[in-house]
Structure formats: C-alpha cells, structure tokens
Coordinates of C-alpha atoms and ligand atoms in Angstrom, one line a residue:
M1 CA 76.1 125.2 70.5
F2 CA 78.4 122.3 68.7
R3 CA 79.4 121.1 71.4
S4 CA 76.8 118.3 72.2
L5 CA 77.0 115.0 71.1
H6 CA 73.2 115.4 69.1
M7 CA 75.0 118.7 66.8
K8 CA 78.5 116.6 66.5
V9 CA 76.4 113.7 65.0
A10 CA 74.1 116.3 62.8
L11 CA 78.0 118.1 61.4
I12 CA 79.7 115.1 60.6
M13 CA 77.1 113.2 59.0
L14 CA 76.2 116.9 56.6
L15 CA 80.2 117.0 56.0
L16 CA 79.9 113.2 55.0
I17 CA 77.0 113.1 52.7
T18 CA 78.7 116.7 51.1
S19 CA 81.9 115.5 51.0
L20 CA 80.7 112.0 49.2
M21 CA 78.8 113.8 47.1
A22 CA 82.3 116.0 45.7
V23 CA 83.8 113.3 45.1
V24 CA 80.9 111.2 43.3
G25 CA 80.0 114.7 41.4
T26 CA 83.6 115.4 40.6
F27 CA 84.5 111.3 39.2
L28 CA 81.5 111.4 37.3
T29 CA 82.3 114.8 35.1
T30 CA 85.6 113.6 34.8
S31 CA 85.3 110.1 33.7
V32 CA 81.7 111.5 31.3
S33 CA 84.7 114.1 30.3
N34 CA 87.5 111.3 29.3
F35 CA 84.8 109.4 27.6
Y36 CA 84.2 111.9 25.1
M37 CA 87.0 112.7 24.1
D38 CA 88.4 109.0 23.7
S39 CA 85.5 108.3 22.1
F40 CA 85.9 111.1 19.4
Y41 CA 90.0 110.4 18.5
E42 CA 88.4 106.8 18.3
Q43 CA 86.5 107.3 15.9
M44 CA 89.1 110.1 14.0
N45 CA 91.7 107.4 14.2
D46 CA 89.3 104.3 12.4
M47 CA 88.6 106.2 10.0
F48 CA 92.0 108.5 9.4
G49 CA 94.2 106.9 11.3
S50 CA 96.3 104.0 10.5
S51 CA 98.4 101.0 12.5
E52 CA 101.3 98.5 11.6
D53 CA 100.2 94.5 10.2
A54 CA 101.5 92.1 10.9
D55 CA 104.7 92.4 8.8
G56 CA 105.5 95.7 10.1
N57 CA 103.8 97.6 7.1
T58 CA 102.1 100.8 8.0
V59 CA 98.3 100.3 6.7
A60 CA 95.4 102.8 6.4
N61 CA 92.1 101.4 9.0
N62 CA 90.5 102.4 7.0
P63 CA 92.1 101.9 3.2
E64 CA 89.2 102.5 1.7
F65 CA 87.5 105.8 2.4
M66 CA 91.3 107.4 2.6
S67 CA 92.4 105.9 -1.1
T68 CA 88.5 107.5 -2.0
L69 CA 90.1 110.9 -0.3
R70 CA 93.1 111.3 -2.2
S71 CA 91.3 110.2 -5.5
E72 CA 88.5 113.1 -5.2
A73 CA 91.4 114.9 -4.2
A74 CA 93.7 114.7 -7.1
E75 CA 90.2 116.1 -9.4
S76 CA 90.2 119.9 -10.4
D77 CA 87.6 120.7 -8.3
G78 CA 89.2 118.4 -5.3
S79 CA 87.2 120.6 -2.6
E80 CA 83.9 120.0 -3.5
R81 CA 84.4 116.6 -4.2
L82 CA 86.8 116.0 -0.6
Q83 CA 82.7 117.5 0.8
N84 CA 80.9 114.7 -1.3
V85 CA 83.3 112.4 0.6
L86 CA 83.1 113.8 4.3
E87 CA 78.9 114.6 3.8
S88 CA 78.6 110.6 2.8
N89 CA 80.7 109.7 5.7
A90 CA 79.2 112.0 8.8
G91 CA 77.8 109.3 10.1
S92 CA 81.4 107.6 11.3
L93 CA 82.4 110.7 11.7
G94 CA 80.0 112.0 13.8
I95 CA 79.3 115.1 12.1
D96 CA 76.3 116.8 14.2
Y97 CA 76.6 120.5 11.9
R98 CA 76.4 121.8 15.5
T99 CA 79.1 120.6 17.6
R100 CA 81.3 119.2 15.4
N101 CA 82.0 120.3 11.9
Y102 CA 84.5 119.5 9.4
Y103 CA 86.4 122.4 7.4
I104 CA 88.6 121.3 4.2
L105 CA 91.2 124.1 4.2
D106 CA 94.0 124.6 1.4
E107 CA 97.7 123.8 1.9
N108 CA 98.1 127.5 4.1
G109 CA 95.0 126.4 6.4
K110 CA 92.8 128.9 4.7
F111 CA 89.1 128.4 4.3
I112 CA 88.1 126.6 1.5
T113 CA 84.7 124.9 2.4
G114 CA 83.2 123.1 4.9
S115 CA 79.0 122.5 7.1
D116 CA 80.2 125.8 9.4
E117 CA 81.1 128.3 7.2
A118 CA 81.4 131.0 9.8
G119 CA 82.7 129.0 12.0
G120 CA 85.5 128.2 9.2
L121 CA 86.7 131.8 8.4
L122 CA 86.9 132.2 12.0
L123 CA 89.3 129.3 13.2
D124 CA 91.6 129.4 16.3
E125 CA 95.8 128.1 15.6
T126 CA 95.9 124.7 17.0
P127 CA 98.6 122.8 18.0
N128 CA 96.7 120.4 15.7
L129 CA 96.2 122.5 12.7
T130 CA 99.8 123.8 12.7
A131 CA 100.6 120.1 12.5
G132 CA 98.2 119.8 9.6
R133 CA 100.1 122.9 8.0
N134 CA 103.0 120.7 8.3
G135 CA 101.7 118.1 6.2
Q136 CA 101.8 116.2 9.1
V137 CA 98.6 114.5 10.6
G138 CA 97.6 116.3 14.0
D139 CA 95.5 114.0 16.2
E140 CA 96.8 115.5 19.8
S141 CA 94.4 115.0 21.9
N142 CA 94.7 117.9 25.1
I143 CA 92.6 117.7 28.1
T144 CA 93.0 121.0 29.2
A145 CA 91.6 122.5 26.5
D146 CA 88.1 123.3 25.6
Y147 CA 87.5 121.2 22.1
M148 CA 88.7 118.3 20.3
D149 CA 90.1 118.4 17.1
V150 CA 92.2 116.7 14.5
A151 CA 94.2 117.9 10.8
I152 CA 94.5 115.8 8.3
P153 CA 96.9 116.6 5.4
I154 CA 95.3 115.0 2.0
S155 CA 97.4 114.9 -1.1
G156 CA 95.9 114.2 -4.3
G157 CA 97.8 114.8 -8.1
D158 CA 99.2 118.0 -7.7
N159 CA 96.1 119.4 -4.8
H160 CA 96.9 119.5 -1.7
F161 CA 94.3 120.0 1.6
I162 CA 94.0 119.6 5.0
I163 CA 90.3 118.0 6.4
Y164 CA 90.2 119.7 10.3
I165 CA 87.2 118.3 12.6
K166 CA 86.7 120.4 15.2
D167 CA 84.0 119.3 18.3
T168 CA 83.8 122.3 20.8
R169 CA 82.9 119.9 23.6
T170 CA 79.3 121.7 24.0
T171 CA 77.5 118.2 24.4
V172 CA 80.1 117.0 26.8
D173 CA 79.9 120.7 29.1
T174 CA 75.6 120.3 28.5
L175 CA 75.9 116.2 29.8
N176 CA 78.6 118.2 32.7
A177 CA 76.2 120.7 33.7
K178 CA 73.0 118.1 33.5
L179 CA 75.0 115.8 35.9
F180 CA 76.3 119.0 38.3
Q181 CA 72.6 119.6 38.1
I182 CA 71.7 115.7 39.0
I183 CA 74.7 115.7 42.2
M184 CA 73.2 119.3 43.5
Q185 CA 69.3 117.3 43.6
A186 CA 70.9 114.5 45.0
L187 CA 72.9 116.3 47.6
I188 CA 70.0 118.8 48.5
I189 CA 68.3 115.2 49.4
G190 CA 70.8 113.7 50.8
L191 CA 71.7 116.8 53.4
L192 CA 67.4 116.4 54.5
T193 CA 68.1 112.9 54.9
S194 CA 70.8 113.4 56.7
V195 CA 70.0 115.3 59.0
L196 CA 66.5 113.3 59.7
L197 CA 69.2 110.3 60.2
S198 CA 71.7 111.7 62.4
F199 CA 68.8 113.5 65.3
L200 CA 68.2 109.4 64.9
L201 CA 70.8 108.4 65.6
S202 CA 71.7 110.4 67.9
K203 CA 68.7 110.0 70.1
T204 CA 69.7 106.3 69.8
I205 CA 73.1 107.0 71.3
V206 CA 73.3 110.0 73.0
S207 CA 70.5 109.6 75.0
P208 CA 71.4 106.4 76.9
I209 CA 74.4 108.7 77.8
E210 CA 72.6 112.2 78.5
K211 CA 71.1 109.8 81.5
L212 CA 74.4 108.2 82.5
T213 CA 75.4 111.7 82.9
E214 CA 72.9 112.9 84.9
G215 CA 73.3 109.6 87.0
A216 CA 77.2 110.1 87.3
E217 CA 76.2 113.9 88.5
R218 CA 74.0 112.3 91.3
M219 CA 76.1 110.3 92.2
A220 CA 78.7 113.0 92.0
S221 CA 76.2 114.9 94.4
G222 CA 77.0 112.0 97.2
D223 CA 73.1 110.4 96.2
F224 CA 73.7 106.9 95.8
G225 CA 70.5 105.8 96.2
N226 CA 69.3 105.3 93.1
K227 CA 70.8 103.4 90.0
I228 CA 71.0 103.8 87.1
S229 CA 67.7 102.5 84.8
M230 CA 68.9 101.4 81.2
E231 CA 67.1 98.5 78.8
S232 CA 69.5 98.4 76.2
T233 CA 72.1 95.5 76.2
D234 CA 74.4 97.1 74.2
E235 CA 77.7 98.4 75.2
I236 CA 76.0 101.5 76.8
G237 CA 74.2 99.1 78.7
I238 CA 77.2 97.1 79.4
L239 CA 78.7 100.4 80.9
T240 CA 75.5 101.6 82.3
D241 CA 76.2 98.2 85.0
T242 CA 79.4 98.4 85.1
F243 CA 78.7 101.9 86.1
N244 CA 76.5 100.3 88.8
H245 CA 78.4 98.7 90.1
M246 CA 81.1 100.6 90.6
A247 CA 78.2 103.2 92.4
G248 CA 77.6 99.9 94.6
V249 CA 81.4 99.6 95.2
L250 CA 81.8 103.2 96.0
Q251 CA 79.1 103.5 98.3
D252 CA 80.6 100.6 100.7
T253 CA 83.6 102.6 100.6
I254 CA 82.4 105.1 101.4
S255 CA 80.3 104.3 104.3
A256 CA 83.2 101.7 105.2
M257 CA 85.5 104.7 105.6
E258 CA 82.7 107.0 107.0
N259 CA 82.7 104.2 110.1
E260 CA 85.6 104.5 110.4
R261 CA 86.1 108.0 110.1
N262 CA 83.7 108.0 112.9
K263 CA 85.5 105.8 115.1
L264 CA 88.5 108.0 115.0
D265 CA 86.1 111.2 115.9
T266 CA 85.5 108.9 119.2
L267 CA 88.5 107.5 119.9
F268 CA 90.2 111.6 119.5
L269 CA 87.1 113.3 121.3
H270 CA 88.1 111.0 124.3
M271 CA 91.3 110.3 124.6
T272 CA 93.6 111.6 127.3
D273 CA 96.6 112.5 124.6
G274 CA 96.2 115.7 122.6
V275 CA 96.2 115.1 118.7
V276 CA 96.5 118.5 116.1
A277 CA 96.7 118.1 112.6
F278 CA 98.2 120.3 110.2
D279 CA 97.9 120.7 106.5
H280 CA 101.4 120.6 104.3
E281 CA 101.0 124.2 104.4
G282 CA 101.1 124.3 107.9
T283 CA 97.0 125.0 108.6
M284 CA 95.8 123.7 111.2
I285 CA 93.3 120.8 110.0
H286 CA 92.1 119.2 113.2
S287 CA 92.1 119.5 116.8
N288 CA 90.6 117.5 119.5
P289 CA 89.7 118.8 123.0
A290 CA 92.6 117.3 125.1
A291 CA 95.1 119.7 122.8
T292 CA 92.8 122.3 123.6
D293 CA 92.8 121.7 127.3
M294 CA 96.4 121.1 127.4
L295 CA 97.8 124.6 125.3
G296 CA 95.1 126.5 127.3
R297 CA 93.7 128.0 124.2
S298 CA 91.5 127.9 121.3
L299 CA 93.5 126.2 118.3
E300 CA 90.4 128.0 116.0
G301 CA 92.5 129.4 113.0
L302 CA 95.8 128.6 114.1
T303 CA 98.9 127.8 112.7
Y304 CA 102.1 125.2 113.2
E305 CA 104.2 128.6 113.0
D306 CA 101.7 130.0 115.7
L307 CA 102.1 127.1 118.1
F308 CA 105.3 124.8 117.4
S309 CA 107.9 126.5 115.3
D310 CA 109.9 127.7 118.2
V311 CA 110.1 123.8 119.4
Y312 CA 110.7 121.9 116.2
P313 CA 110.8 123.4 112.6
F314 CA 108.2 122.6 110.3
R315 CA 110.4 121.7 107.7
D316 CA 112.5 119.4 109.6
V317 CA 109.4 117.5 110.7
V318 CA 107.8 117.6 107.0
A319 CA 111.1 116.1 106.0
L320 CA 111.5 113.2 108.5
Q321 CA 111.4 110.0 106.7
R322 CA 108.6 107.8 107.5
P323 CA 107.3 106.0 109.8
G324 CA 110.6 108.2 111.6
Y325 CA 108.9 110.8 114.0
A326 CA 110.5 113.2 116.1
E327 CA 110.6 113.8 119.4
A328 CA 110.3 117.5 121.6
E329 CA 109.2 119.0 125.2
M330 CA 107.6 122.4 125.7
S331 CA 105.8 123.9 128.9
V332 CA 103.0 125.3 129.0
R333 CA 102.1 127.5 131.9
E334 CA 102.0 125.1 134.4
R335 CA 102.8 122.1 132.1
T336 CA 104.7 120.0 130.6
L337 CA 104.0 118.8 127.2
E338 CA 106.2 116.0 125.5
L339 CA 105.8 116.4 121.7
Y340 CA 105.5 113.2 119.2
L341 CA 105.7 114.7 115.7
A342 CA 105.2 112.9 112.5
P343 CA 104.7 114.1 108.9
F344 CA 102.0 111.9 107.0
S345 CA 101.2 111.0 103.6
D346 CA 103.2 112.7 100.8
E347 CA 104.7 116.1 100.7
E348 CA 102.0 117.2 98.1
R349 CA 98.8 116.5 100.1
G350 CA 99.3 115.1 103.6
G351 CA 100.7 117.3 106.6
V352 CA 102.0 116.9 109.9
L353 CA 100.5 114.7 113.1
I354 CA 101.0 115.9 116.2
V355 CA 100.8 113.9 119.4
L356 CA 101.1 115.7 122.8
H357 CA 101.2 113.6 126.0
D358 CA 100.2 115.5 129.7
V359 CA 103.8 114.5 131.5
T360 CA 103.6 117.4 134.6
E361 CA 102.3 114.4 136.8
Q362 CA 105.5 112.5 135.6
H363 CA 108.1 114.9 136.1
R364 CA 106.9 115.5 139.5
N365 CA 106.2 111.9 140.7
E366 CA 110.3 112.3 139.5
E367 CA 111.4 115.3 141.4
R368 CA 109.2 114.1 144.1
R369 CA 111.3 110.5 144.2
K370 CA 114.7 112.3 144.1
E371 CA 113.6 114.8 146.6
F372 CA 112.1 111.9 149.0
V373 CA 115.7 110.1 148.6
A374 CA 117.2 113.3 149.4
N375 CA 115.0 113.9 152.3
V376 CA 116.2 109.7 153.1
S377 CA 119.7 110.4 153.3
H378 CA 119.4 113.9 154.8
E379 CA 117.5 112.4 157.9
L380 CA 119.7 109.0 158.3
R381 CA 123.0 110.8 158.3
T382 CA 121.7 114.0 160.5
P383 CA 121.3 110.9 163.5
L384 CA 123.7 108.5 162.2
T385 CA 126.5 111.5 162.6
N386 CA 125.1 112.4 166.2
V387 CA 126.0 108.6 167.1
R388 CA 129.5 109.0 165.3
S389 CA 130.5 111.6 167.1
Y390 CA 129.2 110.8 170.4
A391 CA 130.9 107.4 170.3
E392 CA 134.1 109.0 168.7
T393 CA 134.4 111.3 171.7
L394 CA 133.1 108.9 174.1
R395 CA 136.0 106.2 173.1
T396 CA 138.9 109.2 172.5
T397 CA 138.5 111.0 175.9
T398 CA 139.6 109.0 178.9
D399 CA 139.1 111.6 181.9
I400 CA 134.8 112.0 181.2
P401 CA 132.9 112.3 183.8
R402 CA 130.2 109.9 184.8
D403 CA 127.3 112.0 184.2
M404 CA 128.2 113.3 181.5
E405 CA 129.5 110.2 180.0
N406 CA 125.4 108.5 180.8
G407 CA 124.5 112.1 179.0
F408 CA 126.3 111.1 175.6
L409 CA 125.2 107.6 175.9
D410 CA 121.4 108.7 176.1
I411 CA 121.9 111.1 172.9
I412 CA 123.1 107.7 171.5
I413 CA 120.1 105.4 172.3
N414 CA 117.7 108.4 171.5
E415 CA 119.3 109.0 168.2
T416 CA 119.4 105.1 167.4
D417 CA 115.3 105.0 168.4
R418 CA 114.7 108.0 165.6
M419 CA 116.4 106.0 163.0
T420 CA 114.6 103.0 164.3
R421 CA 111.2 105.3 164.1
I422 CA 112.2 106.6 160.4
V423 CA 113.1 102.9 159.3
Q424 CA 110.0 101.7 160.2
D425 CA 107.9 104.8 159.1
L426 CA 109.5 104.2 155.1
L427 CA 108.7 100.5 156.1
T428 CA 105.4 101.1 156.8
L429 CA 104.9 103.6 154.1
S430 CA 106.5 101.8 151.3
R431 CA 103.8 98.5 152.1
L432 CA 101.5 101.0 151.8
D433 CA 102.6 102.2 148.7
S434 CA 103.3 98.3 147.1
G435 CA 99.5 97.5 148.3
Q436 CA 102.0 94.3 150.9
S437 CA 100.4 96.0 153.8
E438 CA 96.7 94.2 154.5
M439 CA 94.0 96.3 156.0
N440 CA 92.4 94.1 158.6
M441 CA 88.8 94.7 158.0
A442 CA 86.3 94.5 160.4
R443 CA 83.2 96.0 161.9
F444 CA 84.8 97.8 165.4
P445 CA 82.4 100.8 167.6
F446 CA 84.1 104.0 166.1
D447 CA 83.4 105.4 170.2
E448 CA 85.2 102.8 172.0
A449 CA 88.3 103.5 169.0
I450 CA 88.3 107.1 170.1
D451 CA 88.0 106.9 173.5
S452 CA 90.5 104.7 173.7
V453 CA 93.2 106.7 171.8
V454 CA 92.2 110.2 174.1
R455 CA 92.8 108.0 177.3
A456 CA 96.3 107.2 175.8
N457 CA 97.3 110.3 175.4
A458 CA 95.7 111.7 178.5
L459 CA 98.3 111.4 180.5
E460 CA 101.0 113.2 178.3
A461 CA 98.5 116.4 178.1
K462 CA 98.2 116.6 181.6
R463 CA 102.3 116.4 181.7
R464 CA 102.3 119.6 179.7
G465 CA 99.7 121.0 181.1
H466 CA 96.9 120.7 178.6
Q467 CA 93.4 121.0 178.8
L468 CA 92.1 118.2 176.8
T469 CA 88.2 117.3 176.2
C470 CA 86.5 115.0 174.2
T471 CA 82.7 114.6 172.6
H472 CA 81.1 113.0 171.0
D473 CA 77.8 111.4 170.8
A474 CA 77.1 106.9 169.8
L475 CA 78.7 106.9 167.2
P476 CA 78.2 103.6 164.7
L477 CA 79.5 100.5 164.1
L478 CA 82.6 101.6 161.4
Y479 CA 83.9 98.9 159.2
G480 CA 87.7 99.4 159.0
D481 CA 91.1 98.8 160.0
R482 CA 90.9 99.4 164.1
S483 CA 94.3 99.7 165.1
R484 CA 95.6 101.4 161.9
L485 CA 92.4 104.0 162.2
E486 CA 93.6 104.1 165.7
Q487 CA 97.5 104.6 164.8
V488 CA 96.0 107.8 162.7
M489 CA 94.0 109.7 165.7
M490 CA 96.7 108.9 167.6
N491 CA 99.0 110.7 165.3
I492 CA 96.6 113.9 164.7
L493 CA 96.0 113.8 168.9
S494 CA 99.8 113.8 169.7
N495 CA 100.8 116.4 166.9
A496 CA 98.4 118.6 168.7
I497 CA 99.5 118.0 172.0
K498 CA 103.4 118.5 170.3
Y499 CA 102.8 121.8 168.4
T500 CA 101.0 122.9 171.7
P501 CA 102.5 125.0 174.1
D502 CA 102.2 123.6 177.4
G503 CA 99.0 124.6 178.8
G504 CA 96.6 124.7 175.9
H505 CA 93.5 123.9 175.3
I506 CA 92.8 120.2 173.1
Q507 CA 89.1 119.6 171.6
V508 CA 88.3 115.7 170.0
T509 CA 85.0 116.0 169.1
A510 CA 83.4 113.5 166.6
G511 CA 79.7 112.3 164.6
T512 CA 78.1 111.5 161.9
E513 CA 77.4 113.6 158.6
G514 CA 75.4 110.9 156.3
E515 CA 76.4 108.1 155.7
S516 CA 80.5 109.0 157.0
V517 CA 81.6 109.3 160.2
W518 CA 83.7 112.2 161.3
L519 CA 86.5 113.1 164.1
E520 CA 88.0 116.5 164.4
V521 CA 91.1 117.2 167.0
S522 CA 91.1 121.2 167.2
D523 CA 94.0 123.0 169.6
D524 CA 95.0 126.3 170.3
G525 CA 99.0 126.0 169.7
I526 CA 101.1 127.2 167.0
G527 CA 98.6 126.9 164.1
I528 CA 99.9 126.0 160.1
P529 CA 99.7 128.7 157.4
P530 CA 97.0 128.0 154.7
E531 CA 99.5 127.9 152.0
D532 CA 101.1 124.5 153.6
W533 CA 98.1 122.5 154.4
D534 CA 98.9 120.0 151.6
R535 CA 102.6 119.9 152.4
I536 CA 102.3 118.4 155.2
F537 CA 100.7 115.5 154.4
E538 CA 103.9 115.6 151.8
R539 CA 106.7 112.7 153.1
F540 CA 109.3 114.4 155.6
Y541 CA 107.6 118.2 155.2
R542 CA 107.6 119.9 158.2
V543 CA 106.3 123.3 158.6
D544 CA 109.4 124.5 161.6
K545 CA 111.9 121.3 160.8
A546 CA 113.7 122.1 164.4
R547 CA 111.2 121.9 166.5
S548 CA 109.1 118.5 165.0
R549 CA 113.2 116.9 165.6
E550 CA 113.2 118.5 168.4
S551 CA 109.9 116.7 169.6
G552 CA 111.3 113.5 168.2
G553 CA 109.2 113.9 164.7
T554 CA 109.9 111.9 162.0
G555 CA 107.9 114.0 159.5
L556 CA 105.9 110.9 157.8
G557 CA 103.1 110.8 160.1
L558 CA 100.5 112.3 158.3
S559 CA 102.2 110.6 155.4
I560 CA 101.2 107.3 156.6
A561 CA 98.1 108.7 158.5
R562 CA 96.5 109.4 154.8
E563 CA 97.8 106.7 153.7
I564 CA 95.8 104.3 155.4
V565 CA 92.6 106.8 155.4
N566 CA 92.8 106.8 152.2
R567 CA 93.0 102.9 151.6
H568 CA 89.6 103.4 154.1
H569 CA 88.1 105.9 151.0
G570 CA 87.8 108.6 154.2
T571 CA 89.2 111.9 153.7
L572 CA 92.2 114.1 155.8
T573 CA 92.7 117.4 155.8
I574 CA 93.1 120.3 157.7
V575 CA 90.3 123.0 157.7
E576 CA 89.8 126.1 159.1
H577 CA 89.6 127.6 162.6
Q578 CA 88.6 130.0 164.5
G579 CA 91.5 131.7 166.1
P580 CA 95.4 130.8 166.8
G581 CA 96.0 126.8 165.8
T582 CA 95.1 123.8 163.7
T583 CA 92.2 122.2 163.1
V584 CA 92.3 118.6 161.6
R585 CA 89.6 116.9 160.3
L586 CA 89.1 113.0 159.9
C587 CA 86.2 111.6 157.4
L588 CA 85.3 108.1 156.9
P589 CA 82.6 106.2 154.8
I590 CA 80.5 104.0 157.4
R591 CA 80.1 100.9 155.0
Q592 CA 83.1 100.4 152.6
E593 CA 82.1 99.7 148.9
N594 CA 84.8 96.3 149.1
Ligands
LIG601 P1 106.3 115.5 162.7 O1 106.7 113.6 162.5 O2 107.3 116.1 162.1 O3 104.8 115.6 163.4 P2 103.0 114.8 160.4 O4 103.4 114.1 159.8 O5 102.7 114.3 162.0 O6 105.4 114.7 161.4 O7 103.4 116.5 160.6 C1 104.1 116.8 159.4 C2 104.2 118.6 160.1 O8 103.0 118.9 160.1 C3 104.9 118.4 161.5 O9 106.4 118.5 161.1 C4 104.3 120.0 162.1 O10 105.0 120.8 161.2 C5 102.9 119.9 161.5 N1 101.7 119.4 161.8 C6 101.3 118.8 162.8 N2 100.1 118.7 163.4 C7 100.4 120.4 163.6 C8 99.6 121.1 164.5 N3 98.3 120.1 165.7 N4 100.0 121.9 164.7 C9 100.6 123.0 164.2 N5 101.5 122.2 163.4 C10 101.4 120.7 162.6

C-alpha cells in the first residue's frame, strides 16, 4: 500500500505537519512557562531584592517597601501590620488569592497569618523556605518544580518573621493546556489540509510519472510506435522528450541489428561451410543446414560434448585468446571435415563458434594426384627398365643370333613407342586440364564422322575375325571439334575390338534423342564389372592390367575421351548390356551453348 508514490507523498506530508506541530507546541509551552516564571521572580526581586549601586554598596530595589516592612515588624502586633502592608501591595506582588498567596510565618517557619489560611497550615518544606528559616533570602527558581516561591526573612526589633510567597503555577498550566488544545486543533486542520494537498501534489507529479512508466512498459514489450505525449515543459517534460528520443534511437538500432541479423541468417543459411555455435555452457544455440548435412544428423538438443569433445576440449577453446582460433580435423562417415574453433565474447555471455569445411574432395584430389604421380612413374619405369635391360644384353652379348638381335630391337622400339604414346597422352590430358587445348568448333555431319571411324577400324576388326556392323539413320549436323570427337569414337571402338576375343560381334548404333545425338558401341567381349564402370575413366585405371598393356593400351584413352566429351557438354558412360560384353554410350548436345 505504501509503495505507491501517492501514499508516500501523503505520508511525508503527514509526518511533516505532525513533527512541525510537535516542535511548535513544545516551543510555545516551554516559552510560556519560562516567561511566567521569569516574570514572577522579576516581580519578587523588584519588591524584596537588592542590587549594588555605583559605589559597590548593596541597595534595596524598593527601599521604602523594605523599611516599612521592617518598621512594622518591630511593633508588638508585627504580623498583622505586615499583613496590612502586603495587602496594600498585593497588586505589585501579583497576589491573586487563588494561584498566588502570601504567608507570614514566624522565624521557625510556622504559619501565623496569610492570604490563604488553609494552604498556609499545610505548607511543604521547599529549599527556599528552608533558606528563609535559616535567616537567608530564598529566591532560587526551580524549573522542574510545579510551583514558584520566595522566602524573605524580615526582622524588626526582636521580632523575626518570614514572608513566604508561593505561586502554584495553575495559571501557566491552564494556559499551556489551552495552548495544547489550540495546537491539536491546528494539527487536525493541518493534517486534513496536508492530505488534500498531498493528493493534489502527487497528482501533478505522479500522473506524468505513471504515464512515463506506461510508455516505458510498452517499449519494453517491443512497441516503439507510439511516442509518449506530455504537455508540460518541466523536468518531467524534458525527461519524456529524452525518453522519446532514446526510444527512437533504440528503434533505429534494433532495426539496424535486425537487418544485420537477417543478413547473417541468410548468409548462414546458404553458405556451403557449416556453422555451429554453442553458449558458454556448451549448449547448441545455432546451426545452419550445411552443418546438419556435414555432420549427417539432426543437431537439435545436442551439446558440444556430444559432437566435438573428442576432437577438441570445450574448455581449451573457451580459453583461447581472441582473435585466435584452433584447427582440427574430424571424419564423419565418408567425409573429412576441417574444423575452425573460436571463442566469441567474454566467458560469461559468450561461447564457441565452429566453422566446418568439407575437405573430402580436396583430400581425394590430393590422393588422386599422389596416385597419378605414382602411376606415371610406374608406367614409364616399366618400359624404361625393359629398354635398358635389352640394350645392355645387346651390348654385353657378342655372339647373339641375328634374328634374336632383331627381336630385342623390336622390343626396344615397341617400348619406346609405348613411352611416346604415354607421354603424348599425358600431354593431351594436361592441355585439356589446363584449358590450353582449344577446341576447333565447327558444324559437321556426325554420321560421316561415325562412318569414317568405323571404316578406319574395319581392317583391324577383320584381322581379329570380328563381325563389325554399323547402323544409324541420317543424323543432324553437330557443332563440335570433329577430329577430337573422332578420337573419342576411335578410342571406344578400338577398345571394343581390343577387349573382345577374336571372332566377336561389335555393333555401332547411333541416333537422335531430343536435342542430343547418341552413339553406342556394343561388344560381346570380356566385359567390365559394374563396380568399375566409373573407375575406368580414371587415369591409368585398367580392369585387367596385363591384358591392357599387352594390347598396347596406356590406361589414359578413356580419361582423355571423357575430358573431350565434357568440353562438349556431353556424357560418356558404360550402360546396361544384355549378355556378355560391354556397351559404351556417348551422348552429345546438337547445339553448344557457347
Ligand atoms: P587402355 O589404353 O588400357 O585401353 P582405356 O582408358 O581406353 O585404356 O580403357 C581403360 C580400361 O577399361 C581398359 O584398360 C580396360 O580394362 C577397360 N575397357 C575399356 N573398354 C572396354 C571394353 N570394350 N571391354 C572391356 N574392357 C574395356
């Protein structure tokens, strides 16, 4: 209840008024009491007291009164005479016969006569009265006492009296009670006024603050659209303006950040590298589709511990100094992933960001390159060893028969030719790889090219006892490099002749299919196992190494053929074949895009 500003203001006002009234009341009553007491003792001093004159002699303040008292006291009926004197000076002494009375006592303090006989017989022993009995003037004031008194010893002749004047302070107490009543009334009116004022005050101060609070709550919930309206130009008005300005700046900043985040989201969504982020406890907070794809499983609800703790400890990544990062490699199924791990922000709020880069292809290429270099050296070393050993034999052996010598020389020439072919094929491949080898593109009749390749191979086919047939309809003009495409067809057809035992059947068929032309060369030879259908296009790959070498093959023919076909945006594949043997299919678009 007391938490609202309304109540707080009201409470403060109440406290303020009450404490003010308490202070004023205390001050007033104390002042009145002091004033009353001071005036009593002043009055007594004027009548009975004495002071020093300029010469240092003690002189009575009212010598006439004092000498009258003494002379009257000397008479035999001194007490009555004294009473007469006091009665005639009652006004000056402030005797009112009610609260202030005079008493004439004998030297022992016994009551003789006075203005209040009943009170005189029951006089209390006070310090002033004691002083009077001892022959001294008792006029000491005592603020704590509920009375005021003076005791004046008067001697005249042999007579000794004490004039004792006592005030019960009832007047001042009555006055104070009246004052207290007035203060209480003022307090009540003050309190009522303060409650009213506090509500008015809190309305003018609190209402704008409430409005501001409402606006702030709206903004906190993300609604920046409505500005807080405030007419006043005071501090709250300035605060509202500042607040509205701050909201504007905040809105701009948030839109800029959202824009940036959208950009980043799009980037993450479409980038080929995987990105996974974890908070400082290792819980996954972000991952992109590439990461899910690379890690081969849904990453929902997984932690760093589940995914990468084997590769790199989480604490070690967090401890890295920014902008430092760690690198690691991991294998997921067939894939090799390169990991870049980096901490972001501070330890409290930050976490770890991991970028996954698929290096499988890179690794494979590296492997292929190594394999290729090893293959080239191997392919060249074999003929070179042969050449060297036959040449050495010829040199060291003197009585070698003529026909054997010719045989050796034939082998040397054959091996040299083989090396030349390998080197030429490698050169062709390297030119195709580097894009140096320009294609001589032109429109040419595809059927004519097929016929000329078949004719060129007819003799070899006949020598091997193969039955070679070629069937095709009229084919459209093809846009491409005729000699290179003839080289491709030559390779396919010569392979069919080579890898078919003598007396086989080889069929060349061709046709048009949509925007492409196709050519198929089928044989009933040794065939290629389906698992090798792709691999035979790799460099130096042979299904049967011995047989290929025997027939003078380099293992590069189909690699070159596929490169040429690729440059024509076509395909060269091994396709399903009925019965024993192989069917190679070449497919080329009629029109090239460029
Ligand atoms: P090569 O010079 O050894 O013939 P290619 O690149 O032309 O090299 O062929 C690669 C391998 O594919 C050959 O070594 C052979 O094992 C296999 N091959 C190609 N064509 C045929 C076919 N028609 N029948 C059986 N095997 C074939």
